[in-house]
Amino acid sequence: MIRIHKSSVLRQAPLETAPEKLCTAFECVHRKLQEDKYKTRHADGCDGCQEVVGCLDTLQDIIKRGKVPLILSIDENHDEPEIIFVESEPRQPDHSYVSISHVWSDGLGNLERNGLPLCQLRRISRLIRSLPGEQAEIVLFWCDTLCIPPDAAGIPDVQNLAIGQMRNIYADATAVLVLDSWLFTSEMSTASPEEILLKIFCCTWNTRLWTYQEGALAKSLYFQFKDGPYNLDAGFQEACRSATFASEITIIPALETRYFALREFQAHTAIETRLGAVASALGHRVTSVATDEPLCLAVLLDLDILKIAETKPTARMEAFWKMLPIAVASAIFNNDTAKLAIDGLRWAPATFLRSPRNVDDDGTPATVDYSDGTPLDRNDKGVMVKCRGIRFLTQRCPFPDKISVMDENGQWAYWQFSSRNAHGSLSVPEQPDGQPTRRFDPFDTFGCNEVAILVKEAEDQTIGSTLNSIPIGTGILVGIDKEEWGVIYCRWITSCHRNSWDVSSQDLVNHFLRFAPKNWAYGDAPACDKRSGCILVAAGKSVASQFCIG
């Protein structure tokens, strides 16, 4: 039996100040960095001590020369006011060192200078010297608070150089030690293997953006508990070996999902599989600074982080996608997260993080599935992909978020569009209950009089597939611009979902066709199968072709 005590799971480190607003499903205000109120904390039991600061001139000289600044740990009786830097060669470290990974909201950061209280420096020194096995007696460490110039230093070029080193710093470290304030108050000796892992995967550290790359790139990853360090890889293997039948069919699968999302990243070598792994892993993580996301993505995918860092913050996600030589099918077809409103990139996710942008008006979370890592060629106009589906005219009119479409063979399909990531949509009060619905206007937005509903063509699919062969599931709505040399150029509008066609769907269509026996009809629908409001009935033509989706 697995014994997990509620109090041990919920107990968190005390907060110094009460937040001014409430937490939401997407943000814990207790853990969000508030620069105007941020204070570096002293270690537990310290009533106050001097701050130990690194020389900024020495630090930036090391970074400018392309070297890695490391910190020399100190003894318990050390009381010198200055940090000692030791420089190391990048990629071929001539010194063994430990990289520290922490969440700034725990108080181990410093917004003003490269310094920490003496008590914290002693604590970190004691902890890294106490690591077991190959990591025993290491005396050097790296910590972002001490080794990356803060914004207040006023040297952004050097700061960007230091951030650009982070991937190699964490990958080359002998070990990465995670310091999480909640875990530091928990004891391993009184917990089951499953409870230890559950605490690790539920702690604040495991919900933040930057800490993902620090854990994913580590050779050896340790989490500091009250009674010692815990090796995640060895601990996970032991938990699987000792698992009971009950735990194997309950908690172990959930733990495996979180573990492999974090620790199997380096097993992926192709950029498309790495992108899929990162996108899946970031879905439950957040950051205090939204424009940091493309920086972290660049670090993980080994892109030119300096180029992104020098880009205007609000344009960094655009710069990130433009730097990628390929796209992946999942980014376009298998999820309905928020997209960029930029020509040629309207298919590209605007964020991979947990965000209000990835939730419908009714609170429904985005569908996120990055399992299809099929690489797709792309150019300035969009992504090249073989698709099939159905195309039809809009009669230059806005149309609603629910439509029924008939192909040339008389086969019907019922589609519903997402309001979360739509381009060129507007909310209008059309439903009898007063709730807003969505209208899409491709002609007014993009000048497109013709649209298409598409799904990705399977490799073994033949050209000319019928509407009925399109599977129940997710597709996309696009506005067609032009057709040249066998390629249909179109604009990504929104994602959509094909629902099953049943008797009530046919009854609804028949109702319209009785009053509008043309090739399309548009009007208010009666209540039918819990559907009400404005719908569209259209006649279209099946299509299978090469598309350029922009």
Coordinates of C-alpha atoms in Angstrom, one line a residue:
M1 CA 0.0 0.0 0.0
I2 CA 1.2 3.5 -0.8
R3 CA 0.9 5.9 2.1
I4 CA 1.0 9.5 1.1
H5 CA 0.1 11.9 3.8
K6 CA -2.0 14.9 2.7
S7 CA -0.2 17.3 5.1
S8 CA 3.2 16.3 3.6
V9 CA 2.0 17.0 0.1
L10 CA 0.4 20.3 0.8
R11 CA 2.8 21.9 3.3
Q12 CA 4.7 24.7 1.6
A13 CA 7.4 27.1 2.7
P14 CA 5.9 30.1 4.6
L15 CA 5.4 33.3 2.6
E16 CA 6.7 36.6 3.8
T17 CA 4.0 38.8 2.3
A18 CA 0.4 38.2 1.3
P19 CA -0.3 38.6 -2.5
E20 CA -2.6 41.5 -3.6
K21 CA -4.6 39.2 -5.9
L22 CA -5.8 35.6 -5.9
C23 CA -4.2 32.6 -7.6
T24 CA -5.7 31.3 -10.8
A25 CA -5.5 28.0 -12.7
F26 CA -2.6 29.4 -14.6
E27 CA -0.7 31.4 -12.0
C28 CA 0.3 31.1 -8.4
V29 CA 0.8 34.6 -7.2
H30 CA 2.7 33.4 -4.2
R31 CA 5.4 32.0 -6.6
K32 CA 5.4 34.8 -9.2
L33 CA 8.5 37.0 -9.1
Q34 CA 7.5 40.6 -8.1
E35 CA 10.6 42.7 -8.9
D36 CA 9.5 45.7 -6.8
K37 CA 9.0 43.5 -3.7
Y38 CA 11.7 40.9 -4.2
K39 CA 14.1 40.2 -1.4
T40 CA 17.0 37.8 -1.2
R41 CA 16.4 35.5 1.8
H42 CA 18.8 34.3 4.4
A43 CA 19.1 30.6 5.3
D44 CA 16.8 29.2 7.9
G45 CA 18.2 30.0 11.4
C46 CA 20.1 33.1 10.3
D47 CA 19.0 36.4 11.9
G48 CA 21.0 38.4 9.4
C49 CA 24.6 38.3 8.0
Q50 CA 26.7 40.2 5.5
E51 CA 26.3 39.8 1.8
V52 CA 29.1 38.2 -0.2
V53 CA 29.4 39.8 -3.6
G54 CA 31.4 38.9 -6.8
C55 CA 33.5 41.5 -8.6
L56 CA 31.5 42.5 -11.7
D57 CA 34.7 43.5 -13.6
T58 CA 36.2 40.1 -13.0
L59 CA 33.0 38.3 -13.9
Q60 CA 32.4 40.1 -17.2
D61 CA 36.0 39.7 -18.2
I62 CA 35.7 35.9 -17.9
I63 CA 32.5 35.9 -19.9
K64 CA 33.7 38.2 -22.6
R65 CA 36.7 35.9 -23.2
G66 CA 34.3 33.0 -23.7
K67 CA 35.2 31.3 -20.5
V68 CA 32.8 29.9 -17.8
P69 CA 32.9 31.5 -14.4
L70 CA 32.7 29.1 -11.5
I71 CA 32.4 29.8 -7.8
L72 CA 34.9 28.4 -5.2
S73 CA 32.9 27.0 -2.3
I74 CA 33.8 28.2 1.2
D75 CA 34.3 26.7 4.6
E76 CA 32.0 27.2 7.6
N77 CA 34.4 29.7 9.2
H78 CA 34.9 31.7 6.0
D79 CA 33.9 35.4 6.4
E80 CA 35.5 37.2 3.5
P81 CA 33.1 39.7 1.8
E82 CA 34.0 38.8 -1.8
I83 CA 33.2 35.7 -4.0
I84 CA 36.2 33.9 -5.6
F85 CA 35.7 33.2 -9.3
V86 CA 37.5 30.4 -11.1
E87 CA 37.4 30.4 -14.8
S88 CA 36.9 27.2 -16.8
E89 CA 37.1 26.2 -20.5
P90 CA 33.6 25.8 -22.1
R91 CA 32.6 22.4 -23.5
Q92 CA 35.9 20.9 -22.2
P93 CA 35.7 21.7 -18.5
D94 CA 39.0 21.3 -16.8
H95 CA 37.3 21.5 -13.4
S96 CA 34.5 19.3 -12.0
Y97 CA 31.7 21.4 -10.8
V98 CA 28.0 21.3 -9.7
S99 CA 25.4 23.5 -11.3
I100 CA 22.7 24.9 -8.9
S101 CA 19.1 24.9 -10.1
H102 CA 16.6 26.9 -8.1
V103 CA 13.4 28.9 -8.4
W104 CA 13.9 32.6 -7.8
S105 CA 10.7 32.9 -5.8
D106 CA 12.3 30.8 -3.1
G107 CA 14.6 33.8 -2.4
L108 CA 18.0 32.6 -3.8
G109 CA 18.1 35.3 -6.5
N110 CA 19.4 38.8 -6.5
L111 CA 18.0 41.5 -8.8
E112 CA 20.7 44.1 -7.9
R113 CA 24.1 42.4 -8.0
N114 CA 25.9 39.1 -8.1
G115 CA 25.7 38.4 -4.4
L116 CA 24.2 36.2 -1.7
P117 CA 24.1 36.3 2.0
L118 CA 27.1 34.6 3.7
C119 CA 24.7 32.1 5.3
Q120 CA 23.4 31.0 1.9
L121 CA 26.9 30.7 0.4
R122 CA 27.9 28.5 3.3
R123 CA 24.8 26.4 2.9
I124 CA 25.4 25.8 -0.8
S125 CA 29.1 25.0 -0.2
R126 CA 28.1 22.5 2.4
L127 CA 25.5 20.8 0.2
I128 CA 27.7 20.4 -2.9
R129 CA 30.6 19.0 -0.9
S130 CA 28.1 16.4 0.6
L131 CA 27.1 14.9 -2.7
P132 CA 27.7 11.1 -2.9
G133 CA 29.7 9.0 -5.3
E134 CA 31.6 10.6 -8.2
Q135 CA 30.4 14.0 -7.1
A136 CA 31.9 13.7 -3.6
E137 CA 34.3 16.5 -2.5
I138 CA 33.6 18.8 -5.5
V139 CA 34.5 22.3 -4.4
L140 CA 33.3 24.4 -7.4
F141 CA 29.8 25.3 -8.4
W142 CA 27.9 27.5 -10.9
C143 CA 24.8 29.5 -9.9
D144 CA 22.9 32.0 -12.2
T145 CA 22.5 34.5 -9.3
L146 CA 26.3 34.8 -9.0
C147 CA 27.5 34.1 -12.5
I148 CA 25.1 36.0 -14.8
P149 CA 25.1 39.8 -14.6
P150 CA 21.6 41.1 -13.5
D151 CA 19.6 43.7 -15.4
A152 CA 20.7 46.3 -12.9
A153 CA 24.3 45.9 -13.9
G154 CA 23.5 47.6 -17.2
I155 CA 25.6 45.3 -19.4
P156 CA 23.0 43.5 -21.5
D157 CA 25.6 42.3 -24.1
V158 CA 27.5 40.4 -21.4
Q159 CA 24.3 39.2 -19.9
N160 CA 23.3 37.7 -23.2
L161 CA 26.7 36.0 -23.6
A162 CA 26.3 34.4 -20.2
I163 CA 22.7 33.2 -21.0
G164 CA 24.1 31.8 -24.2
Q165 CA 26.5 29.6 -22.2
M166 CA 23.7 28.1 -20.1
R167 CA 23.0 25.0 -22.2
N168 CA 26.6 23.9 -22.1
I169 CA 27.0 24.8 -18.4
Y170 CA 24.2 22.5 -17.3
A171 CA 25.1 19.8 -19.8
D172 CA 28.8 19.7 -18.9
A173 CA 28.3 19.9 -15.1
T174 CA 29.3 16.8 -13.1
A175 CA 25.9 17.1 -11.5
V176 CA 23.0 19.5 -11.2
L177 CA 21.6 20.0 -7.6
V178 CA 18.1 21.3 -7.3
L179 CA 17.3 23.5 -4.3
D180 CA 13.5 23.7 -3.7
S181 CA 12.3 25.3 -0.5
W182 CA 9.5 22.8 0.0
L183 CA 11.6 19.7 -0.7
F184 CA 14.3 21.1 1.7
T185 CA 11.7 20.8 4.5
S186 CA 10.8 17.2 3.6
E187 CA 12.5 14.0 4.7
M188 CA 13.2 11.1 2.5
S189 CA 13.6 8.6 5.3
T190 CA 9.9 8.7 6.3
A191 CA 8.5 8.6 2.7
S192 CA 7.9 5.7 0.3
P193 CA 9.7 5.8 -3.1
E194 CA 6.5 6.8 -4.8
E195 CA 5.9 9.7 -2.3
I196 CA 9.4 11.0 -2.9
L197 CA 8.9 11.1 -6.6
L198 CA 5.4 12.6 -6.2
K199 CA 6.8 15.4 -4.2
I200 CA 9.5 16.1 -6.8
F201 CA 7.1 16.2 -9.7
C202 CA 4.6 18.4 -7.7
C203 CA 7.1 20.9 -6.3
T204 CA 7.4 24.5 -7.5
W205 CA 10.7 23.7 -9.3
N206 CA 8.9 21.3 -11.6
T207 CA 6.3 23.9 -12.7
R208 CA 8.7 26.6 -13.9
L209 CA 10.0 27.2 -17.4
W210 CA 13.8 27.6 -16.9
T211 CA 14.2 24.7 -14.6
Y212 CA 13.0 22.3 -17.3
Q213 CA 16.2 22.8 -19.3
E214 CA 18.3 22.6 -16.2
G215 CA 16.9 19.2 -15.3
A216 CA 16.7 17.9 -18.9
L217 CA 20.3 18.6 -19.7
A218 CA 21.8 17.3 -16.5
K219 CA 24.2 14.3 -16.5
S220 CA 23.2 13.5 -12.9
L221 CA 20.2 15.2 -11.3
Y222 CA 20.0 15.5 -7.5
F223 CA 17.2 17.0 -5.4
Q224 CA 18.1 18.3 -2.0
F225 CA 15.9 17.0 0.9
K226 CA 16.1 17.8 4.5
D227 CA 18.0 14.6 5.2
G228 CA 20.2 14.5 2.1
P229 CA 20.4 14.6 -1.7
Y230 CA 18.2 12.3 -3.9
N231 CA 19.4 11.0 -7.2
L232 CA 16.4 11.2 -9.5
D233 CA 17.5 8.6 -12.0
A234 CA 18.6 6.0 -9.4
G235 CA 15.5 6.7 -7.3
F236 CA 13.1 6.3 -10.2
Q237 CA 14.7 2.9 -11.1
E238 CA 14.4 1.8 -7.5
A239 CA 10.8 2.8 -7.3
C240 CA 9.9 0.8 -10.5
R241 CA 11.8 -2.3 -9.2
S242 CA 10.1 -2.2 -5.8
A243 CA 6.6 -1.2 -7.1
T244 CA 3.7 -3.3 -5.9
F245 CA 0.9 -4.4 -8.3
A246 CA -1.3 -1.7 -6.9
S247 CA 1.2 1.0 -7.6
E248 CA 2.1 -0.3 -11.1
I249 CA -1.5 0.2 -12.2
T250 CA -2.1 3.5 -10.4
I251 CA 0.6 5.9 -9.6
I252 CA 3.7 4.5 -11.4
P253 CA 2.3 5.3 -15.0
A254 CA 1.8 8.9 -14.0
L255 CA 5.3 9.2 -12.5
E256 CA 6.8 7.6 -15.6
T257 CA 5.1 10.2 -17.8
R258 CA 6.7 13.1 -15.8
Y259 CA 10.0 11.4 -15.4
F260 CA 10.5 10.6 -19.1
A261 CA 9.3 14.1 -20.1
L262 CA 12.2 15.5 -18.1
R263 CA 15.0 13.0 -18.4
E264 CA 14.6 11.5 -21.9
F265 CA 15.0 14.8 -23.7
Q266 CA 18.7 14.2 -24.5
A267 CA 17.8 10.8 -26.1
H268 CA 16.2 12.8 -29.0
T269 CA 18.7 13.9 -31.6
A270 CA 16.6 15.2 -34.5
I271 CA 15.4 18.8 -34.0
E272 CA 11.8 17.8 -34.9
T273 CA 11.6 15.2 -32.1
R274 CA 13.3 17.5 -29.7
L275 CA 10.7 20.2 -30.5
G276 CA 7.9 17.7 -29.8
A277 CA 9.4 16.6 -26.5
V278 CA 9.9 20.2 -25.4
A279 CA 6.4 21.2 -26.4
S280 CA 4.8 18.3 -24.5
A281 CA 6.9 18.9 -21.4
L282 CA 6.2 22.6 -21.1
G283 CA 2.4 22.3 -21.1
H284 CA 2.2 22.4 -17.2
R285 CA 5.0 24.9 -16.7
V286 CA 4.8 28.7 -16.3
T287 CA 7.2 31.7 -16.2
S288 CA 7.1 35.1 -14.6
V289 CA 8.4 36.7 -17.8
A290 CA 6.5 35.5 -20.8
T291 CA 9.1 36.7 -23.3
D292 CA 11.7 34.4 -21.7
E293 CA 10.0 31.3 -23.4
P294 CA 11.7 31.7 -26.8
L295 CA 15.1 32.2 -25.0
C296 CA 14.6 28.9 -23.1
L297 CA 13.5 27.1 -26.3
A298 CA 16.6 28.4 -28.1
V299 CA 18.8 27.0 -25.4
L300 CA 17.1 23.6 -25.5
L301 CA 17.1 23.3 -29.3
D302 CA 20.7 24.7 -29.6
L303 CA 19.7 27.7 -31.7
D304 CA 21.4 31.1 -31.8
I305 CA 20.2 32.4 -28.5
L306 CA 22.0 35.7 -28.9
K307 CA 20.0 36.5 -32.0
I308 CA 16.7 35.9 -30.1
A309 CA 18.0 37.8 -27.0
E310 CA 18.7 40.9 -29.2
T311 CA 15.2 40.7 -30.8
K312 CA 12.5 42.9 -29.4
P313 CA 10.9 40.9 -26.6
T314 CA 7.4 40.8 -28.1
A315 CA 8.8 39.5 -31.4
R316 CA 11.0 36.8 -29.9
M317 CA 8.5 33.9 -30.5
E318 CA 8.3 35.0 -34.2
A319 CA 12.1 35.0 -34.4
F320 CA 12.2 31.5 -32.8
W321 CA 9.9 29.9 -35.4
K322 CA 11.8 31.7 -38.2
M323 CA 15.1 30.2 -37.0
L324 CA 13.7 26.6 -37.2
P325 CA 14.4 25.0 -40.6
I326 CA 11.3 22.8 -40.4
A327 CA 7.9 22.6 -38.8
V328 CA 6.2 19.5 -37.3
A329 CA 2.8 18.2 -38.2
S330 CA 1.6 18.2 -34.6
A331 CA 2.0 22.0 -34.4
I332 CA -0.5 22.4 -37.2
F333 CA -3.0 19.6 -36.9
N334 CA -3.0 17.9 -33.5
N335 CA -3.5 20.8 -31.1
D336 CA -5.6 23.9 -30.9
T337 CA -3.4 26.1 -28.8
A338 CA -3.1 29.9 -29.4
K339 CA -1.3 30.8 -32.6
L340 CA 0.8 33.7 -33.9
A341 CA -1.1 36.4 -35.8
I342 CA 1.7 36.8 -38.4
D343 CA 1.6 36.0 -42.1
G344 CA 3.4 32.8 -42.9
L345 CA 3.3 31.8 -39.2
R346 CA -0.4 31.7 -38.4
W347 CA -0.1 27.9 -37.8
A348 CA 2.7 28.4 -35.2
P349 CA 1.9 28.0 -31.5
A350 CA 2.2 31.4 -29.7
T351 CA 3.2 29.6 -26.5
F352 CA 3.8 26.0 -25.2
L353 CA 3.3 27.0 -21.6
R354 CA 0.2 26.7 -19.3
S355 CA -1.6 29.9 -20.2
P356 CA -5.0 31.5 -20.3
R357 CA -4.5 31.9 -24.1
N358 CA -4.8 28.1 -24.3
V359 CA -8.3 27.9 -22.8
D360 CA -11.7 28.3 -24.4
D361 CA -14.2 30.9 -23.2
D362 CA -16.0 28.1 -21.3
G363 CA -12.8 27.0 -19.6
T364 CA -12.1 24.0 -21.8
P365 CA -8.3 23.5 -22.0
A366 CA -6.5 23.2 -25.3
T367 CA -6.0 19.9 -27.0
V368 CA -2.3 19.3 -27.0
D369 CA -0.7 16.4 -28.8
Y370 CA 2.8 16.6 -30.2
S371 CA 3.2 12.9 -30.9
D372 CA 3.3 13.4 -34.6
G373 CA 6.8 14.7 -35.2
T374 CA 6.7 14.4 -39.0
P375 CA 9.0 17.1 -40.3
L376 CA 7.5 19.5 -42.8
D377 CA 9.3 21.8 -45.2
R378 CA 8.6 25.5 -44.8
N379 CA 9.4 28.8 -46.5
D380 CA 8.5 32.4 -46.1
K381 CA 4.9 31.8 -47.2
G382 CA 4.2 28.9 -44.8
V383 CA 4.5 25.2 -44.4
M384 CA 4.3 22.7 -47.2
V385 CA 2.1 19.7 -46.4
K386 CA 0.0 17.2 -48.3
C387 CA -3.6 17.5 -47.1
R388 CA -7.1 16.2 -47.9
G389 CA -10.5 17.6 -47.0
I390 CA -13.3 19.6 -48.5
R391 CA -13.3 23.1 -50.0
F392 CA -16.4 25.4 -50.4
L393 CA -17.4 29.0 -51.1
T394 CA -18.3 31.3 -48.2
Q395 CA -20.4 33.7 -50.4
R396 CA -18.3 36.5 -48.8
C397 CA -20.4 36.2 -45.6
P398 CA -19.3 35.6 -42.0
F399 CA -20.0 32.0 -40.9
P400 CA -20.5 30.5 -37.4
D401 CA -18.5 28.1 -35.3
K402 CA -20.7 25.1 -36.3
I403 CA -21.2 24.0 -39.9
S404 CA -22.5 21.0 -41.9
V405 CA -20.8 20.3 -45.2
M406 CA -21.8 18.0 -48.1
D407 CA -19.3 16.8 -50.7
E408 CA -20.0 16.0 -54.4
N409 CA -20.9 12.5 -53.4
G410 CA -23.7 13.5 -51.1
Q411 CA -21.8 12.6 -48.0
W412 CA -22.2 14.9 -45.0
A413 CA -19.9 15.9 -42.1
Y414 CA -20.5 18.2 -39.1
W415 CA -17.6 20.4 -38.0
Q416 CA -17.1 22.7 -35.0
F417 CA -14.4 25.4 -34.9
S418 CA -12.2 26.5 -32.0
S419 CA -12.6 30.0 -30.7
R420 CA -9.3 29.8 -28.9
N421 CA -6.9 30.3 -31.7
A422 CA -9.0 31.7 -34.5
H423 CA -7.7 34.4 -36.8
G424 CA -10.3 36.9 -38.1
S425 CA -13.1 35.9 -35.7
L426 CA -15.5 38.0 -33.7
S427 CA -17.8 37.3 -30.8
V428 CA -21.5 38.1 -31.3
P429 CA -24.5 37.5 -29.1
E430 CA -26.5 35.2 -31.3
Q431 CA -27.6 32.3 -29.0
P432 CA -31.0 32.5 -27.3
D433 CA -29.4 32.2 -23.9
G434 CA -27.3 35.3 -24.6
Q435 CA -24.0 33.5 -24.6
P436 CA -21.6 34.7 -27.3
T437 CA -20.8 32.5 -30.3
R438 CA -18.1 32.9 -32.9
R439 CA -18.3 34.2 -36.5
F440 CA -15.5 33.7 -39.0
D441 CA -15.0 36.2 -41.8
P442 CA -12.2 35.0 -44.1
F443 CA -13.1 37.4 -46.9
D444 CA -13.1 40.5 -44.7
T445 CA -9.9 39.3 -42.9
F446 CA -7.8 37.8 -45.7
G447 CA -9.8 38.5 -48.9
C448 CA -10.5 34.8 -49.2
N449 CA -13.9 33.9 -50.8
E450 CA -13.1 30.2 -50.6
V451 CA -12.2 28.1 -47.6
A452 CA -11.2 24.5 -46.9
I453 CA -11.4 22.1 -44.0
L454 CA -8.2 20.0 -44.0
V455 CA -6.6 17.0 -42.3
K456 CA -3.0 15.8 -42.9
E457 CA -2.8 13.2 -45.6
A458 CA -1.5 9.9 -44.3
E459 CA 1.5 8.4 -46.2
D460 CA -0.6 5.5 -47.4
Q461 CA -3.7 7.6 -48.4
T462 CA -4.7 7.8 -52.0
I463 CA -5.6 11.0 -53.8
G464 CA -9.3 11.7 -54.1
S465 CA -10.4 10.4 -50.7
T466 CA -14.1 11.0 -49.9
L467 CA -15.5 13.1 -47.1
N468 CA -16.5 10.0 -45.1
S469 CA -12.9 8.7 -45.1
I470 CA -11.8 11.7 -43.1
P471 CA -11.6 10.4 -39.5
I472 CA -13.5 11.8 -36.5
G473 CA -11.0 14.2 -34.9
T474 CA -9.1 17.4 -35.3
G475 CA -8.6 19.3 -38.6
I476 CA -8.0 22.9 -39.6
L477 CA -9.9 25.6 -41.4
V478 CA -8.0 27.6 -44.0
G479 CA -8.8 30.4 -46.3
I480 CA -7.6 29.8 -49.9
D481 CA -5.5 32.5 -51.6
K482 CA -4.5 31.0 -54.9
E483 CA -3.5 27.8 -56.7
E484 CA -0.2 27.7 -58.6
W485 CA 1.8 24.8 -60.1
G486 CA -0.2 22.2 -58.2
V487 CA 0.1 23.9 -54.8
I488 CA -2.8 25.5 -53.0
Y489 CA -1.7 28.6 -51.0
C490 CA -3.9 29.3 -48.0
R491 CA -4.1 31.1 -44.7
W492 CA -4.5 29.2 -41.4
I493 CA -7.7 30.4 -39.7
T494 CA -8.5 28.0 -36.8
S495 CA -8.5 24.4 -35.8
C496 CA -11.7 22.4 -35.9
H497 CA -13.1 19.1 -34.9
R498 CA -15.2 16.7 -37.0
N499 CA -18.1 15.2 -35.0
S500 CA -20.1 12.2 -35.7
W501 CA -23.0 12.5 -38.2
D502 CA -26.2 11.3 -36.7
V503 CA -30.0 11.5 -37.2
S504 CA -30.3 14.8 -35.4
S505 CA -27.6 16.3 -37.6
Q506 CA -29.4 15.1 -40.7
D507 CA -32.7 16.5 -39.4
L508 CA -31.1 19.9 -38.8
V509 CA -29.8 20.0 -42.4
N510 CA -33.1 18.9 -43.9
H511 CA -34.8 21.7 -42.0
F512 CA -32.6 24.2 -43.8
L513 CA -32.7 22.6 -47.2
R514 CA -36.5 22.7 -47.2
F515 CA -36.3 26.5 -47.0
A516 CA -33.2 27.1 -49.1
P517 CA -32.8 24.5 -51.8
K518 CA -29.6 26.1 -53.1
N519 CA -26.0 24.9 -52.7
W520 CA -25.7 26.6 -49.3
A521 CA -27.9 28.1 -46.6
Y522 CA -27.3 30.3 -43.6
G523 CA -29.5 31.2 -40.7
D524 CA -30.7 30.6 -37.2
A525 CA -31.0 27.0 -36.1
P526 CA -33.6 25.6 -33.8
A527 CA -32.5 23.7 -30.7
C528 CA -31.3 20.4 -31.9
D529 CA -29.1 17.9 -30.0
K530 CA -28.0 20.6 -27.6
R531 CA -26.9 22.8 -30.5
S532 CA -28.5 26.2 -31.0
G533 CA -27.7 29.5 -32.6
C534 CA -26.4 30.4 -36.1
I535 CA -25.2 27.5 -38.3
L536 CA -24.0 27.1 -41.9
V537 CA -25.0 24.4 -44.4
A538 CA -22.7 24.3 -47.4
A539 CA -22.0 22.1 -50.4
G540 CA -18.4 21.6 -51.2
K541 CA -15.9 19.5 -53.2
S542 CA -13.4 17.0 -51.8
V543 CA -9.8 17.9 -52.3
A544 CA -6.4 16.2 -51.9
S545 CA -3.4 18.3 -52.8
Q546 CA -0.1 19.9 -51.8
F547 CA -0.9 22.9 -49.6
C548 CA 1.2 25.8 -48.4
I549 CA -0.3 26.9 -45.1
G550 CA 0.7 30.3 -43.9

